């Protein structure tokens, strides 16, 4: 009997919240990576094709990561 009473008074689990510092760090890293990629494309023209291909895949992954973070906050 006491087991059922204890279960009724447990607080509801809270959804995980995204830390603002984590979002700031992710934003800074994204800006730095994009800046370095742009610099390499300008300085080394022969690397522009491969870097562009990797950038296309990375942008898709970044979008998926952003959606995952947004859904996690709800």
GROMACS .gro file of N, CA, C and O in nm:
model
  296
    1UNK      N    1   0.082  -0.120   0.000
    1UNK     CA    2   0.000   0.000   0.000
    1UNK      C    3   0.086   0.126   0.000
    1UNK      O    4   0.055   0.220  -0.069
    2UNK      N    5   0.192   0.127   0.078
    2UNK     CA    6   0.276   0.246   0.085
    2UNK      C    7   0.352   0.270  -0.046
    2UNK      O    8   0.385   0.382  -0.079
    3UNK      N    9   0.378   0.163  -0.121
    3UNK     CA   10   0.447   0.179  -0.250
    3UNK      C   11   0.360   0.257  -0.348
    3UNK      O   12   0.410   0.340  -0.423
    4UNK      N   13   0.232   0.233  -0.349
    4UNK     CA   14   0.144   0.306  -0.441
    4UNK      C   15   0.128   0.451  -0.397
    4UNK      O   16   0.118   0.540  -0.480
    5UNK      N   17   0.129   0.476  -0.268
    5UNK     CA   18   0.117   0.614  -0.219
    5UNK      C   19   0.243   0.692  -0.255
    5UNK      O   20   0.237   0.806  -0.298
    6UNK      N   21   0.362   0.631  -0.241
    6UNK     CA   22   0.487   0.699  -0.277
    6UNK      C   23   0.493   0.731  -0.426
    6UNK      O   24   0.544   0.834  -0.466
    7UNK      N   25   0.441   0.644  -0.508
    7UNK     CA   26   0.444   0.667  -0.652
    7UNK      C   27   0.353   0.782  -0.692
    7UNK      O   28   0.379   0.853  -0.788
    8UNK      N   29   0.246   0.804  -0.620
    8UNK     CA   30   0.153   0.910  -0.654
    8UNK      C   31   0.209   1.048  -0.621
    8UNK      O   32   0.173   1.147  -0.682
    9UNK      N   33   0.302   1.059  -0.527
    9UNK     CA   34   0.353   1.188  -0.485
    9UNK      C   35   0.487   1.224  -0.549
    9UNK      O   36   0.547   1.323  -0.512
   10UNK      N   37   0.533   1.146  -0.645
   10UNK     CA   38   0.657   1.179  -0.712
   10UNK      C   39   0.633   1.292  -0.812
   10UNK      O   40   0.532   1.292  -0.882
   11UNK      N   41   0.724   1.389  -0.816
   11UNK     CA   42   0.705   1.498  -0.913
   11UNK      C   43   0.725   1.447  -1.056
   11UNK      O   44   0.797   1.352  -1.081
   12UNK      N   45   0.658   1.514  -1.147
   12UNK     CA   46   0.669   1.477  -1.289
   12UNK      C   47   0.809   1.510  -1.338
   12UNK      O   48   0.867   1.613  -1.300
   13UNK      N   49   0.869   1.425  -1.422
   13UNK     CA   50   1.003   1.455  -1.473
   13UNK      C   51   1.001   1.578  -1.564
   13UNK      O   52   0.911   1.597  -1.644
   14UNK      N   53   1.102   1.662  -1.546
   14UNK     CA   54   1.112   1.784  -1.625
   14UNK      C   55   1.185   1.755  -1.756
   14UNK      O   56   1.280   1.678  -1.758
   15UNK      N   57   1.142   1.815  -1.867
   15UNK     CA   58   1.214   1.794  -1.993
   15UNK      C   59   1.352   1.860  -1.985
   15UNK      O   60   1.368   1.962  -1.917
   16UNK      N   61   1.452   1.803  -2.051
   16UNK     CA   62   1.585   1.863  -2.045
   16UNK      C   63   1.587   1.998  -2.116
   16UNK      O   64   1.524   2.016  -2.220
   17UNK      N   65   1.656   2.091  -2.058
   17UNK     CA   66   1.667   2.223  -2.120
   17UNK      C   67   1.807   2.240  -2.177
   17UNK      O   68   1.904   2.187  -2.124
   18UNK      N   69   1.817   2.315  -2.284
   18UNK     CA   70   1.945   2.339  -2.349
   18UNK      C   71   2.014   2.455  -2.280
   18UNK      O   72   1.956   2.562  -2.261
   19UNK      N   73   2.138   2.433  -2.243
   19UNK     CA   74   2.215   2.535  -2.173
   19UNK      C   75   2.250   2.649  -2.270
   19UNK      O   76   2.299   2.623  -2.380
   20UNK      N   77   2.228   2.774  -2.233
   20UNK     CA   78   2.262   2.885  -2.322
   20UNK      C   79   2.412   2.892  -2.354
   20UNK      O   80   2.450   2.934  -2.463
   21UNK      N   81   2.496   2.850  -2.261
   21UNK     CA   82   2.639   2.851  -2.286
   21UNK      C   83   2.673   2.752  -2.397
   21UNK      O   84   2.757   2.779  -2.483
   22UNK      N   85   2.607   2.637  -2.397
   22UNK     CA   86   2.628   2.538  -2.503
   22UNK      C   87   2.590   2.595  -2.639
   22UNK      O   88   2.663   2.578  -2.736
   23UNK      N   89   2.478   2.664  -2.646
   23UNK     CA   90   2.437   2.725  -2.772
   23UNK      C   91   2.536   2.832  -2.817
   23UNK      O   92   2.566   2.843  -2.937
   24UNK      N   93   2.590   2.910  -2.723
   24UNK     CA   94   2.689   3.011  -2.757
   24UNK      C   95   2.817   2.947  -2.811
   24UNK      O   96   2.871   2.992  -2.913
   25UNK      N   97   2.863   2.841  -2.746
   25UNK     CA   98   2.984   2.773  -2.791
   25UNK      C   99   2.964   2.711  -2.929
   25UNK      O  100   3.050   2.721  -3.016
   26UNK      N  101   2.849   2.649  -2.950
   26UNK     CA  102   2.819   2.590  -3.082
   26UNK      C  103   2.817   2.699  -3.188
   26UNK      O  104   2.871   2.682  -3.298
   27UNK      N  105   2.757   2.814  -3.157
   27UNK     CA  106   2.754   2.925  -3.253
   27UNK      C  107   2.892   2.977  -3.286
   27UNK      O  108   2.924   3.003  -3.403
   28UNK      N  109   2.977   2.991  -3.184
   28UNK     CA  110   3.114   3.039  -3.207
   28UNK      C  111   3.192   2.940  -3.293
   28UNK      O  112   3.265   2.979  -3.385
   29UNK      N  113   3.178   2.811  -3.264
   29UNK     CA  114   3.249   2.709  -3.341
   29UNK      C  115   3.203   2.711  -3.486
   29UNK      O  116   3.286   2.703  -3.579
   30UNK      N  117   3.074   2.725  -3.509
   30UNK     CA  118   3.023   2.728  -3.647
   30UNK      C  119   3.079   2.848  -3.722
   30UNK      O  120   3.123   2.836  -3.837
   31UNK      N  121   3.081   2.964  -3.658
   31UNK     CA  122   3.134   3.084  -3.723
   31UNK      C  123   3.283   3.068  -3.754
   31UNK      O  124   3.329   3.103  -3.864
   32UNK      N  125   3.359   3.013  -3.661
   32UNK     CA  126   3.502   2.993  -3.684
   32UNK      C  127   3.528   2.893  -3.796
   32UNK      O  128   3.616   2.914  -3.880
   33UNK      N  129   3.452   2.786  -3.800
   33UNK     CA  130   3.470   2.686  -3.906
   33UNK      C  131   3.433   2.745  -4.042
   33UNK      O  132   3.504   2.725  -4.141
   34UNK      N  133   3.323   2.821  -4.048
   34UNK     CA  134   3.285   2.883  -4.175
   34UNK      C  135   3.389   2.987  -4.219
   34UNK      O  136   3.419   2.997  -4.338
   35UNK      N  137   3.443   3.062  -4.125
   35UNK     CA  138   3.547   3.160  -4.159
   35UNK      C  139   3.673   3.093  -4.211
   35UNK      O  140   3.732   3.138  -4.310
   36UNK      N  141   3.715   2.985  -4.146
   36UNK     CA  142   3.834   2.913  -4.191
   36UNK      C  143   3.810   2.850  -4.328
   36UNK      O  144   3.899   2.849  -4.414
   37UNK      N  145   3.691   2.799  -4.351
   37UNK     CA  146   3.657   2.740  -4.480
   37UNK      C  147   3.660   2.846  -4.590
   37UNK      O  148   3.714   2.824  -4.698
   38UNK      N  149   3.602   2.961  -4.563
   38UNK     CA  150   3.605   3.070  -4.661
   38UNK      C  151   3.746   3.116  -4.690
   38UNK      O  152   3.780   3.141  -4.807
   39UNK      N  153   3.828   3.125  -4.587
   39UNK     CA  154   3.967   3.166  -4.607
   39UNK      C  155   4.041   3.066  -4.694
   39UNK      O  156   4.115   3.103  -4.786
   40UNK      N  157   4.023   2.935  -4.667
   40UNK     CA  158   4.090   2.834  -4.748
   40UNK      C  159   4.044   2.837  -4.894
   40UNK      O  160   4.122   2.815  -4.985
   41UNK      N  161   3.916   2.863  -4.915
   41UNK     CA  162   3.864   2.868  -5.052
   41UNK      C  163   3.921   2.988  -5.128
   41UNK      O  164   3.944   2.980  -5.249
   42UNK      N  165   3.943   3.098  -5.060
   42UNK     CA  166   3.996   3.218  -5.125
   42UNK      C  167   4.146   3.203  -5.152
   42UNK      O  168   4.194   3.235  -5.261
   43UNK      N  169   4.220   3.154  -5.055
   43UNK     CA  170   4.365   3.145  -5.067
   43UNK      C  171   4.407   3.029  -5.157
   43UNK      O  172   4.496   3.042  -5.240
   44UNK      N  173   4.344   2.914  -5.141
   44UNK     CA  174   4.380   2.794  -5.218
   44UNK      C  175   4.263   2.759  -5.311
   44UNK      O  176   4.174   2.683  -5.273
   45UNK      N  177   4.266   2.812  -5.429
   45UNK     CA  178   4.155   2.792  -5.524
   45UNK      C  179   4.136   2.644  -5.560
   45UNK      O  180   4.025   2.601  -5.589
   46UNK      N  181   4.243   2.566  -5.559
   46UNK     CA  182   4.230   2.425  -5.596
   46UNK      C  183   4.152   2.345  -5.492
   46UNK      O  184   4.100   2.237  -5.523
   47UNK      N  185   4.143   2.395  -5.370
   47UNK     CA  186   4.069   2.326  -5.266
   47UNK      C  187   3.921   2.365  -5.261
   47UNK      O  188   3.845   2.310  -5.183
   48UNK      N  189   3.880   2.459  -5.343
   48UNK     CA  190   3.743   2.510  -5.336
   48UNK      C  191   3.641   2.401  -5.367
   48UNK      O  192   3.536   2.395  -5.303
   49UNK      N  193   3.669   2.314  -5.465
   49UNK     CA  194   3.574   2.207  -5.499
   49UNK      C  195   3.553   2.108  -5.386
   49UNK      O  196   3.439   2.085  -5.343
   50UNK      N  197   3.661   2.048  -5.333
   50UNK     CA  198   3.642   1.953  -5.222
   50UNK      C  199   3.585   2.018  -5.096
   50UNK      O  200   3.502   1.959  -5.028
   51UNK      N  201   3.629   2.140  -5.067
   51UNK     CA  202   3.576   2.208  -4.948
   51UNK      C  203   3.428   2.240  -4.966
   51UNK      O  204   3.349   2.231  -4.872
   52UNK      N  205   3.389   2.277  -5.087
   52UNK     CA  206   3.247   2.302  -5.114
   52UNK      C  207   3.162   2.178  -5.095
   52UNK      O  208   3.051   2.184  -5.043
   53UNK      N  209   3.215   2.062  -5.137
   53UNK     CA  210   3.140   1.938  -5.119
   53UNK      C  211   3.124   1.904  -4.971
   53UNK      O  212   3.015   1.866  -4.925
   54UNK      N  213   3.233   1.919  -4.897
   54UNK     CA  214   3.226   1.893  -4.753
   54UNK      C  215   3.134   1.994  -4.686
   54UNK      O  216   3.058   1.961  -4.595
   55UNK      N  217   3.138   2.118  -4.731
   55UNK     CA  218   3.051   2.221  -4.674
   55UNK      C  219   2.904   2.192  -4.699
   55UNK      O  220   2.819   2.221  -4.614
   56UNK      N  221   2.872   2.135  -4.815
   56UNK     CA  222   2.733   2.097  -4.842
   56UNK      C  223   2.682   1.991  -4.746
   56UNK      O  224   2.571   1.999  -4.694
   57UNK      N  225   2.764   1.891  -4.722
   57UNK     CA  226   2.726   1.786  -4.627
   57UNK      C  227   2.719   1.843  -4.486
   57UNK      O  228   2.627   1.812  -4.409
   58UNK      N  229   2.815   1.928  -4.451
   58UNK     CA  230   2.817   1.987  -4.317
   58UNK      C  231   2.696   2.076  -4.292
   58UNK      O  232   2.642   2.079  -4.182
   59UNK      N  233   2.650   2.147  -4.395
   59UNK     CA  234   2.532   2.231  -4.376
   59UNK      C  235   2.408   2.147  -4.351
   59UNK      O  236   2.322   2.184  -4.271
   60UNK      N  237   2.398   2.033  -4.419
   60UNK     CA  238   2.285   1.943  -4.394
   60UNK      C  239   2.291   1.887  -4.252
   60UNK      O  240   2.188   1.880  -4.182
   61UNK      N  241   2.410   1.851  -4.207
   61UNK     CA  242   2.424   1.800  -4.070
   61UNK      C  243   2.396   1.909  -3.967
   61UNK      O  244   2.336   1.883  -3.863
   62UNK      N  245   2.439   2.031  -3.995
   62UNK     CA  246   2.413   2.142  -3.903
   62UNK      C  247   2.263   2.170  -3.893
   62UNK      O  248   2.212   2.198  -3.784
   63UNK      N  249   2.193   2.161  -4.004
   63UNK     CA  250   2.048   2.179  -4.002
   63UNK      C  251   1.980   2.071  -3.919
   63UNK      O  252   1.890   2.099  -3.839
   64UNK      N  253   2.023   1.947  -3.937
   64UNK     CA  254   1.965   1.837  -3.859
   64UNK      C  255   1.997   1.854  -3.710
   64UNK      O  256   1.912   1.828  -3.624
   65UNK      N  257   2.118   1.900  -3.679
   65UNK     CA  258   2.156   1.923  -3.540
   65UNK      C  259   2.072   2.035  -3.479
   65UNK      O  260   2.028   2.026  -3.365
   66UNK      N  261   2.046   2.139  -3.557
   66UNK     CA  262   1.962   2.249  -3.509
   66UNK      C  263   1.819   2.205  -3.482
   66UNK      O  264   1.759   2.244  -3.381
   67UNK      N  265   1.766   2.122  -3.571
   67UNK     CA  266   1.630   2.070  -3.550
   67UNK      C  267   1.627   1.982  -3.426
   67UNK      O  268   1.532   1.989  -3.346
   68UNK      N  269   1.728   1.899  -3.407
   68UNK     CA  270   1.734   1.812  -3.289
   68UNK      C  271   1.739   1.895  -3.160
   68UNK      O  272   1.673   1.861  -3.062
   69UNK      N  273   1.818   2.003  -3.160
   69UNK     CA  274   1.823   2.089  -3.041
   69UNK      C  275   1.689   2.158  -3.018
   69UNK      O  276   1.645   2.170  -2.904
   70UNK      N  277   1.624   2.201  -3.124
   70UNK     CA  278   1.495   2.269  -3.109
   70UNK      C  279   1.390   2.175  -3.054
   70UNK      O  280   1.308   2.212  -2.970
   71UNK      N  281   1.389   2.051  -3.103
   71UNK     CA  282   1.291   1.955  -3.054
   71UNK      C  283   1.321   1.911  -2.913
   71UNK      O  284   1.230   1.876  -2.837
   72UNK      N  285   1.447   1.913  -2.875
   72UNK     CA  286   1.484   1.873  -2.739
   72UNK      C  287   1.437   1.975  -2.636
   72UNK      O  288   1.406   1.941  -2.523
   73UNK      N  289   1.430   2.100  -2.676
   73UNK     CA  290   1.388   2.207  -2.582
   73UNK      C  291   1.240   2.199  -2.549
   73UNK      O  292   1.197   2.248  -2.447
   74UNK      N  293   1.159   2.138  -2.635
   74UNK     CA  294   1.014   2.132  -2.611
   74UNK      C  295   0.978   2.034  -2.508
   74UNK      O  296   1.019   1.948  -2.461
   0.00000   0.00000   0.00000
